[in-house]
Short mmCIF file of C-alpha atoms in Angstrom, two decimals:
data_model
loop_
_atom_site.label_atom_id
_atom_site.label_comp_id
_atom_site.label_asym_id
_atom_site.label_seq_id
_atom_site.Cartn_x
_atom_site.Cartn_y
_atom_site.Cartn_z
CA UNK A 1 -30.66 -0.22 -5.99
CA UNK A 2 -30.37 -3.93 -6.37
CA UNK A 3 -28.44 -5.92 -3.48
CA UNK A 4 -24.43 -6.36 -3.73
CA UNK A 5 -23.30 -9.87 -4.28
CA UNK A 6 -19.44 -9.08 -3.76
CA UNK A 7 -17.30 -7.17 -1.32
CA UNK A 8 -14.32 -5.65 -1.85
CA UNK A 9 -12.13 -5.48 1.30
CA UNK A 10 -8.66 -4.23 1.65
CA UNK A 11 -6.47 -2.43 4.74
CA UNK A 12 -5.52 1.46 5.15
CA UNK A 13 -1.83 0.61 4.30
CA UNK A 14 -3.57 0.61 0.68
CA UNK A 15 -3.37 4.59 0.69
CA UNK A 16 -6.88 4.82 -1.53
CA UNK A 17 -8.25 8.23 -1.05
CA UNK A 18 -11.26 8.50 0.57
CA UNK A 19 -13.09 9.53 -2.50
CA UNK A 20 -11.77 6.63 -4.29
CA UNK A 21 -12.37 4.28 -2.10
CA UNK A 22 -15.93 5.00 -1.86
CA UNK A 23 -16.59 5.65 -5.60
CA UNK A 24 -15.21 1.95 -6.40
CA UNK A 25 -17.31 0.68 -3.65
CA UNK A 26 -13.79 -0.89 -1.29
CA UNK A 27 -13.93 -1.54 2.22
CA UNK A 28 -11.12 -0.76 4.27
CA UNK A 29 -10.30 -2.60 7.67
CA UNK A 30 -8.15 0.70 9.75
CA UNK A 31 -5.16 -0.14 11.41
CA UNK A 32 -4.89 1.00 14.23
CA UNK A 33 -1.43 3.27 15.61
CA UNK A 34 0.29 4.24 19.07
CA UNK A 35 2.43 7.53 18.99
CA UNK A 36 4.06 8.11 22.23
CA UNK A 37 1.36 6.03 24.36
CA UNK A 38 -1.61 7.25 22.85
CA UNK A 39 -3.69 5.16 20.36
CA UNK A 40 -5.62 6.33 17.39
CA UNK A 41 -6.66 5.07 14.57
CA UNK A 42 -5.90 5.12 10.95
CA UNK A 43 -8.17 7.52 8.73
CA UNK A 44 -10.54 8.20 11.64
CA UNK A 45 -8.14 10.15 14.03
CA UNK A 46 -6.52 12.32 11.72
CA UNK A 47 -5.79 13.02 8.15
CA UNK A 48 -2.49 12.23 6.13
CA UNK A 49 -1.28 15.44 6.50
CA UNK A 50 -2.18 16.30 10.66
CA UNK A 51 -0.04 12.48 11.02
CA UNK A 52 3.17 13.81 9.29
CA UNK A 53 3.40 16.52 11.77
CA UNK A 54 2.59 14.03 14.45
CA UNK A 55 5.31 12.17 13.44
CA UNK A 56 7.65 15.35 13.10
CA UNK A 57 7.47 15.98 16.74
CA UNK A 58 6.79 12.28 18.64
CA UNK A 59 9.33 11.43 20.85
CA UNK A 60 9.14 7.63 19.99
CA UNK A 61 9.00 6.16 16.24
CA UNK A 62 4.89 5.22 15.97
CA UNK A 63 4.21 1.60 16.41
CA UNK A 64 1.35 -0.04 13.92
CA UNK A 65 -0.80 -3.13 15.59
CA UNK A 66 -2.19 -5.55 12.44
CA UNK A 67 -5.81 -6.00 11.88
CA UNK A 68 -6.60 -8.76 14.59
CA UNK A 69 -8.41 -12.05 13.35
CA UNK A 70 -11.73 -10.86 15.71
CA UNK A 71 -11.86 -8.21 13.65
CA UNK A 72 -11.46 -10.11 10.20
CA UNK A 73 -14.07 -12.49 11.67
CA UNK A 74 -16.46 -9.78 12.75
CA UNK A 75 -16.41 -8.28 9.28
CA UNK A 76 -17.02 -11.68 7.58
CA UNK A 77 -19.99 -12.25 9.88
CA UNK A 78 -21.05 -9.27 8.75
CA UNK A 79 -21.37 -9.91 5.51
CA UNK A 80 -22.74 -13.63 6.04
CA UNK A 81 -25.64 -11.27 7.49
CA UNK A 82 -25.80 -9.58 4.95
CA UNK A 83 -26.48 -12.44 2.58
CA UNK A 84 -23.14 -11.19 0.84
CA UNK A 85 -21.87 -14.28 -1.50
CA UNK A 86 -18.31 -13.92 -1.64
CA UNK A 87 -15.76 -11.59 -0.57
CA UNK A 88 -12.35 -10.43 -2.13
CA UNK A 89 -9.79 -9.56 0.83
CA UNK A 90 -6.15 -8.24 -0.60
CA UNK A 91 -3.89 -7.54 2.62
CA UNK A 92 -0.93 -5.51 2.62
CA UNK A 93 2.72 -7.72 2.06
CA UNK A 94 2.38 -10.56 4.32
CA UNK A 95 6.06 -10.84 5.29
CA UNK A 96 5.76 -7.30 6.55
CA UNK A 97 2.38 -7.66 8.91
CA UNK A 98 0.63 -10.20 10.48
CA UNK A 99 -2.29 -8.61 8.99
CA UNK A 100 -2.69 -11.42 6.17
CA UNK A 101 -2.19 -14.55 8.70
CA UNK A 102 -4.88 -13.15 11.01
CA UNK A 103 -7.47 -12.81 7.92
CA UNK A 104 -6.58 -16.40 7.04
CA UNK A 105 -7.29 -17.26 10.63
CA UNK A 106 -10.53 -15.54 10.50
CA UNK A 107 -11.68 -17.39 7.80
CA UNK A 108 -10.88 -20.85 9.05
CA UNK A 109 -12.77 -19.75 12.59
CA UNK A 110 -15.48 -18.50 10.25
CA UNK A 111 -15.92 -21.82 8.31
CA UNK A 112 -15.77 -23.44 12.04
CA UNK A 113 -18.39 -21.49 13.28
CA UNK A 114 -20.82 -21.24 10.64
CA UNK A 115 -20.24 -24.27 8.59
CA UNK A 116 -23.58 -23.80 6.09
CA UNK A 117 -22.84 -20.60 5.37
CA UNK A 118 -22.31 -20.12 1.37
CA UNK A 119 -19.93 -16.78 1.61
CA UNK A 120 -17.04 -17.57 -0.26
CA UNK A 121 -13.79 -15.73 1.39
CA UNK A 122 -11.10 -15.22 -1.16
CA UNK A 123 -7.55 -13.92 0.44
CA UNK A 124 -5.13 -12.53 -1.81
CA UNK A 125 -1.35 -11.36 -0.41
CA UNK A 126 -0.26 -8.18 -2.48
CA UNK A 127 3.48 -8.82 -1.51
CA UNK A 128 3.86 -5.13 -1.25
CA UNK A 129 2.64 -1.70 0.04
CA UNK A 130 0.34 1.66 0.10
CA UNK A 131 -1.30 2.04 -3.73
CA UNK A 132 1.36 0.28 -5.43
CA UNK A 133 -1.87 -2.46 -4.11
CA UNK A 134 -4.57 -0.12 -3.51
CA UNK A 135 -5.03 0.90 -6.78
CA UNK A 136 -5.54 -2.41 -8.14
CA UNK A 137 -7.82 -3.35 -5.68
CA UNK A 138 -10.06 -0.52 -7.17
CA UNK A 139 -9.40 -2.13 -10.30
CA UNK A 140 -10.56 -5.43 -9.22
CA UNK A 141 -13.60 -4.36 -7.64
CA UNK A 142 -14.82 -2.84 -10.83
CA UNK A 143 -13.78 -5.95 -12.83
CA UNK A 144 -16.13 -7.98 -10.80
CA UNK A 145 -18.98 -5.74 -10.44
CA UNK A 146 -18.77 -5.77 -14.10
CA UNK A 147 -19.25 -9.83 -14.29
CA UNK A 148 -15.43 -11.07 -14.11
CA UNK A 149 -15.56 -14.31 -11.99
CA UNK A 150 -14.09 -13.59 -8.76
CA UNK A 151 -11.07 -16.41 -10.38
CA UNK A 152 -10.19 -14.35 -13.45
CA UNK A 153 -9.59 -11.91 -11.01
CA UNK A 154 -7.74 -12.86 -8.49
CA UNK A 155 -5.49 -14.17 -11.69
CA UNK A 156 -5.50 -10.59 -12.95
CA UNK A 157 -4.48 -9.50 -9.17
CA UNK A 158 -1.34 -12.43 -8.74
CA UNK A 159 0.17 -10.95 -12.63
CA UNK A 160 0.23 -7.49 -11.32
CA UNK A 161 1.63 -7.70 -8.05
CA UNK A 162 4.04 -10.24 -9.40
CA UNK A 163 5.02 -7.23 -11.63
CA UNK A 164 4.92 -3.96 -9.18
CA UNK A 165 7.60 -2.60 -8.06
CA UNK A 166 8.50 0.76 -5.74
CA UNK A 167 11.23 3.32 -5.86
CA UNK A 168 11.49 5.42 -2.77
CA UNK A 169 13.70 7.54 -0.52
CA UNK A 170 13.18 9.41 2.53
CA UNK A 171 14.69 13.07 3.12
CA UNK A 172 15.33 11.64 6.68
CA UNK A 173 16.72 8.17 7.40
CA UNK A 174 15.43 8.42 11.42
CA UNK A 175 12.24 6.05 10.47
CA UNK A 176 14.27 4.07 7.69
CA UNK A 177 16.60 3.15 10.35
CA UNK A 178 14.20 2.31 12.82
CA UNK A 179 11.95 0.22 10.56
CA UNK A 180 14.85 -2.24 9.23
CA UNK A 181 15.29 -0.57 5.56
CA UNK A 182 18.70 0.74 6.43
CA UNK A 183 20.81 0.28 8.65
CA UNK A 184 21.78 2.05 11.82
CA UNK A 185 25.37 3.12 10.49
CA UNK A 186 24.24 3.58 6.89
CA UNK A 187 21.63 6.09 8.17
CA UNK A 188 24.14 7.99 10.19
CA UNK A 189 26.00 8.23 7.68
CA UNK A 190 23.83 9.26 5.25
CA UNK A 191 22.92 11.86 7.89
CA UNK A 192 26.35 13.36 8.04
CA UNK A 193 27.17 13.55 4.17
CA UNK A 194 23.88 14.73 3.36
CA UNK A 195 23.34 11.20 1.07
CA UNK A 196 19.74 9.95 0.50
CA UNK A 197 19.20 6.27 -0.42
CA UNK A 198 16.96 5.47 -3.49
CA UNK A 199 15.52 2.50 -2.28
CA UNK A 200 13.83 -0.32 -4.27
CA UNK A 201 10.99 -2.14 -2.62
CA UNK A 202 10.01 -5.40 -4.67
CA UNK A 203 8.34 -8.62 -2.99
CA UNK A 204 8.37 -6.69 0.48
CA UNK A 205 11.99 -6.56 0.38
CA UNK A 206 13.89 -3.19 0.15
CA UNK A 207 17.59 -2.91 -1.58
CA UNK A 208 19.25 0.42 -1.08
CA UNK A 209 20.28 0.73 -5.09
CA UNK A 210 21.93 4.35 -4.94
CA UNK A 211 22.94 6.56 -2.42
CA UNK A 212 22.90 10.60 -4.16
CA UNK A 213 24.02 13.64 -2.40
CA UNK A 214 21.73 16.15 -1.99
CA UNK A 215 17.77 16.80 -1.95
CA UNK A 216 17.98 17.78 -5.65
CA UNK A 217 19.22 14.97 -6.76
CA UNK A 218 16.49 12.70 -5.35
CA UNK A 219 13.66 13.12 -7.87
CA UNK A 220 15.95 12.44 -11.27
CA UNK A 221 17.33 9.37 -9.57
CA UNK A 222 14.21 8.00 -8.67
CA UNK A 223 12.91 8.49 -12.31
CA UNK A 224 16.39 6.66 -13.02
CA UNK A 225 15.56 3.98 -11.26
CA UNK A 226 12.48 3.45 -12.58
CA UNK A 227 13.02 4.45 -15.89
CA UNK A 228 15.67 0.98 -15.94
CA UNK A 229 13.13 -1.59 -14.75
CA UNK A 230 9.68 -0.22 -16.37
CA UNK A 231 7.69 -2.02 -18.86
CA UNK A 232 6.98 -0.68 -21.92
CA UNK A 233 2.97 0.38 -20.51
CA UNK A 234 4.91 3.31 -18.94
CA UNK A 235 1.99 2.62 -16.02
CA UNK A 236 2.95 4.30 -12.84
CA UNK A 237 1.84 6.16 -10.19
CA UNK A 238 3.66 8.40 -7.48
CA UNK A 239 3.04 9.10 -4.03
CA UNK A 240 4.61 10.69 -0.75
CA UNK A 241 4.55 13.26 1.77
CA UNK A 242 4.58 16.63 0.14
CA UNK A 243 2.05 17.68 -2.81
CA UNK A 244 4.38 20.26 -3.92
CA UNK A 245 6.83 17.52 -4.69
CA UNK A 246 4.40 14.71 -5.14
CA UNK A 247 3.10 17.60 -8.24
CA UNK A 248 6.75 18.34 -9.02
CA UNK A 249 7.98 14.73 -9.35
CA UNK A 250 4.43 14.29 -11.71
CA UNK A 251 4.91 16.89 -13.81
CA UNK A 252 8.58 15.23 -14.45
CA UNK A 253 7.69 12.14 -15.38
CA UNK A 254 4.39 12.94 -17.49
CA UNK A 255 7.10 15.17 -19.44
CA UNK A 256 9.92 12.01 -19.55
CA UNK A 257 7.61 9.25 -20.61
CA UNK A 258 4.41 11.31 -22.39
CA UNK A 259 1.89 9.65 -20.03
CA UNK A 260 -0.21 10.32 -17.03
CA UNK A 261 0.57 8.91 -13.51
CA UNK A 262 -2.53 6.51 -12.81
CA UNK A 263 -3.16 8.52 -9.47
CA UNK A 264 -0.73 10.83 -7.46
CA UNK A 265 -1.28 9.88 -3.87
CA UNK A 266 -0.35 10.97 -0.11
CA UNK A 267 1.17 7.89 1.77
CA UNK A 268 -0.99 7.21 4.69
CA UNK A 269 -0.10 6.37 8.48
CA UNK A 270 0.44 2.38 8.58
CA UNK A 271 3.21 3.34 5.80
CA UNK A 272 4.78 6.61 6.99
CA UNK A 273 5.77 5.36 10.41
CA UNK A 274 8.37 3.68 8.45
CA UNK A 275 9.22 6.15 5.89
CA UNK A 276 8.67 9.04 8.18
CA UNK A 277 6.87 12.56 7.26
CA UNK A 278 9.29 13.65 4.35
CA UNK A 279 9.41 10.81 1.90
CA UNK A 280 8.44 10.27 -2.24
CA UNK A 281 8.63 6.98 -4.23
CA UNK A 282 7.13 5.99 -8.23
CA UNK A 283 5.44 2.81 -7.90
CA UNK A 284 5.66 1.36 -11.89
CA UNK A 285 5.35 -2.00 -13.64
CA UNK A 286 7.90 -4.26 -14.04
CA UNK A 287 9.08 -7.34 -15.91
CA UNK A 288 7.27 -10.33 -14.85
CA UNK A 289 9.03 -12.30 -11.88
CA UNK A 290 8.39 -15.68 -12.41
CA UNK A 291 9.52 -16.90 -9.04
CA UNK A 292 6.18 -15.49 -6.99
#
């Protein structure tokens, strides 16, 4: 098998299934997660499914730590060593970690400390979250071990995520509250009456666009949402907490727009500490937004 050329390197807020990741060849630095003093780390300590009943019965809402810049720099060494010629890194939304400042830092101590080296380190922000980036990333690393140049790419990368957008809601607004995406009296609110916000998450910035009553009512109006701001490639994906629902919201849009989800997905740790254990979202393409 002849020696790679490229890496592919991404975080675990990219969701990627195991299986997938390893198939398209992606690295993935872990983050790593405290729930009620104890540390673990992401897709080592536990699967998806053992963390949403972690996160049922903590006592504290989980706090994530970013991928520190040793660690970015260790990995880059690592591929210097391994007489690696460039590398691809796509970080989760930079306004929403410190994840994508401490891989730029990492490269700047890398070009410091090893000023010959020829590894080229490119650093892409996704500006969003979990496979809504992961996917592509997939994409990307099978565009270049197919001969795209790593700038066609990255080009390819900057349209779509300039494009993505999420529609999600949460069954339980205790982690939406304490992450930021609604607000303290909203959520109690929402508690009391039984509402459930359909949430748009676009540039790393979340919008509360509905508020329906009822756990029934979730799924059509997050096809709603969607529905009003896809293109016309119809190219989605959908991911969350449950399968049965994660199958059930699936098997309502294939029928609604006559076309396969790209991937159905379970929403890992990094991103389920802030939409806690009982969540579901579409992640679809948009218009273009020309101001990113």
């Amino acid at each position: 098998m002849p020696k790679r050329k490229i890496a592919v390197l991404t975080d675990s807020a990219c969701d990627l299934p195991v299986d997938l990741a390893e198939k398209s060849g992606v690295d993935i630095m872990n983050f790593e997660i405290t729930v009620d003093g104890e540390s673990y780390t992401e897709r080592q300590d536990f699967t998806f499914d053992e963390y949403y009943e972690m996160l049922r019965t903590c006592e504290k809402v989980p706090a994530t730590a970013h991928v520190t810049m040793p660690r970015f720099l260790a990995q880059f060494e690592a591929y210097d060593d391994e007489g690696l010629e460039q590398v691809l890194y796509v970080s989760i939304n930079a306004s929403g970690s410190a994840t994508n400042d401490a891989a730029v830092m990492a490269e700047r101590e890398f070009r410091q400390q090893r000023p010959g080296s020829r590894l080229k380190i490119t650093i892409v922000d996704s500006r969003t979250y979990s496979v809504s980036y992961g996917w592509y990333v997939t994409e990307a690393a099978r565009k270049l071990n197919n001969g795209a140049e790593m700038g066609d790419v990255v080009e390819w990368l900057k349209d779509k995520f300039s494009r993505v957008e999420i529609a999600l809601a949460a069954y339980s607004l205790r982690f939406m509250k304490k992450s930021g995406r609604i607000s303290a009296a909203a959520a109690f609110a929402g508690e009391l009456l039984g509402l459930r916000p359909i949430i748009s998450l676009i540039d790393g910035k979340s919008v509360v666009r509905k508020k329906v009553r009822g756990d029934k009512e979730v799924l059509p109006a997050l096809m709603e949402q969607a529905a009003n701001n896809m293109d016309d490639t119809k190219e989605y994906m959908i991911g969350g907490t449950s399968q049965p629902i994660i199958d059930e919201l699936a098997a309502l849009c294939k029928k609604k727009w006559k076309a396969e989800p790209l991937i159905t997905f379970k929403l890992g740790a990094a991103v389920a500490s802030n939409t806690g254990p009982d969540a579901i979202a579409i992640v679809y393409i948009g218009e273009k937004r020309e101001d990113v």
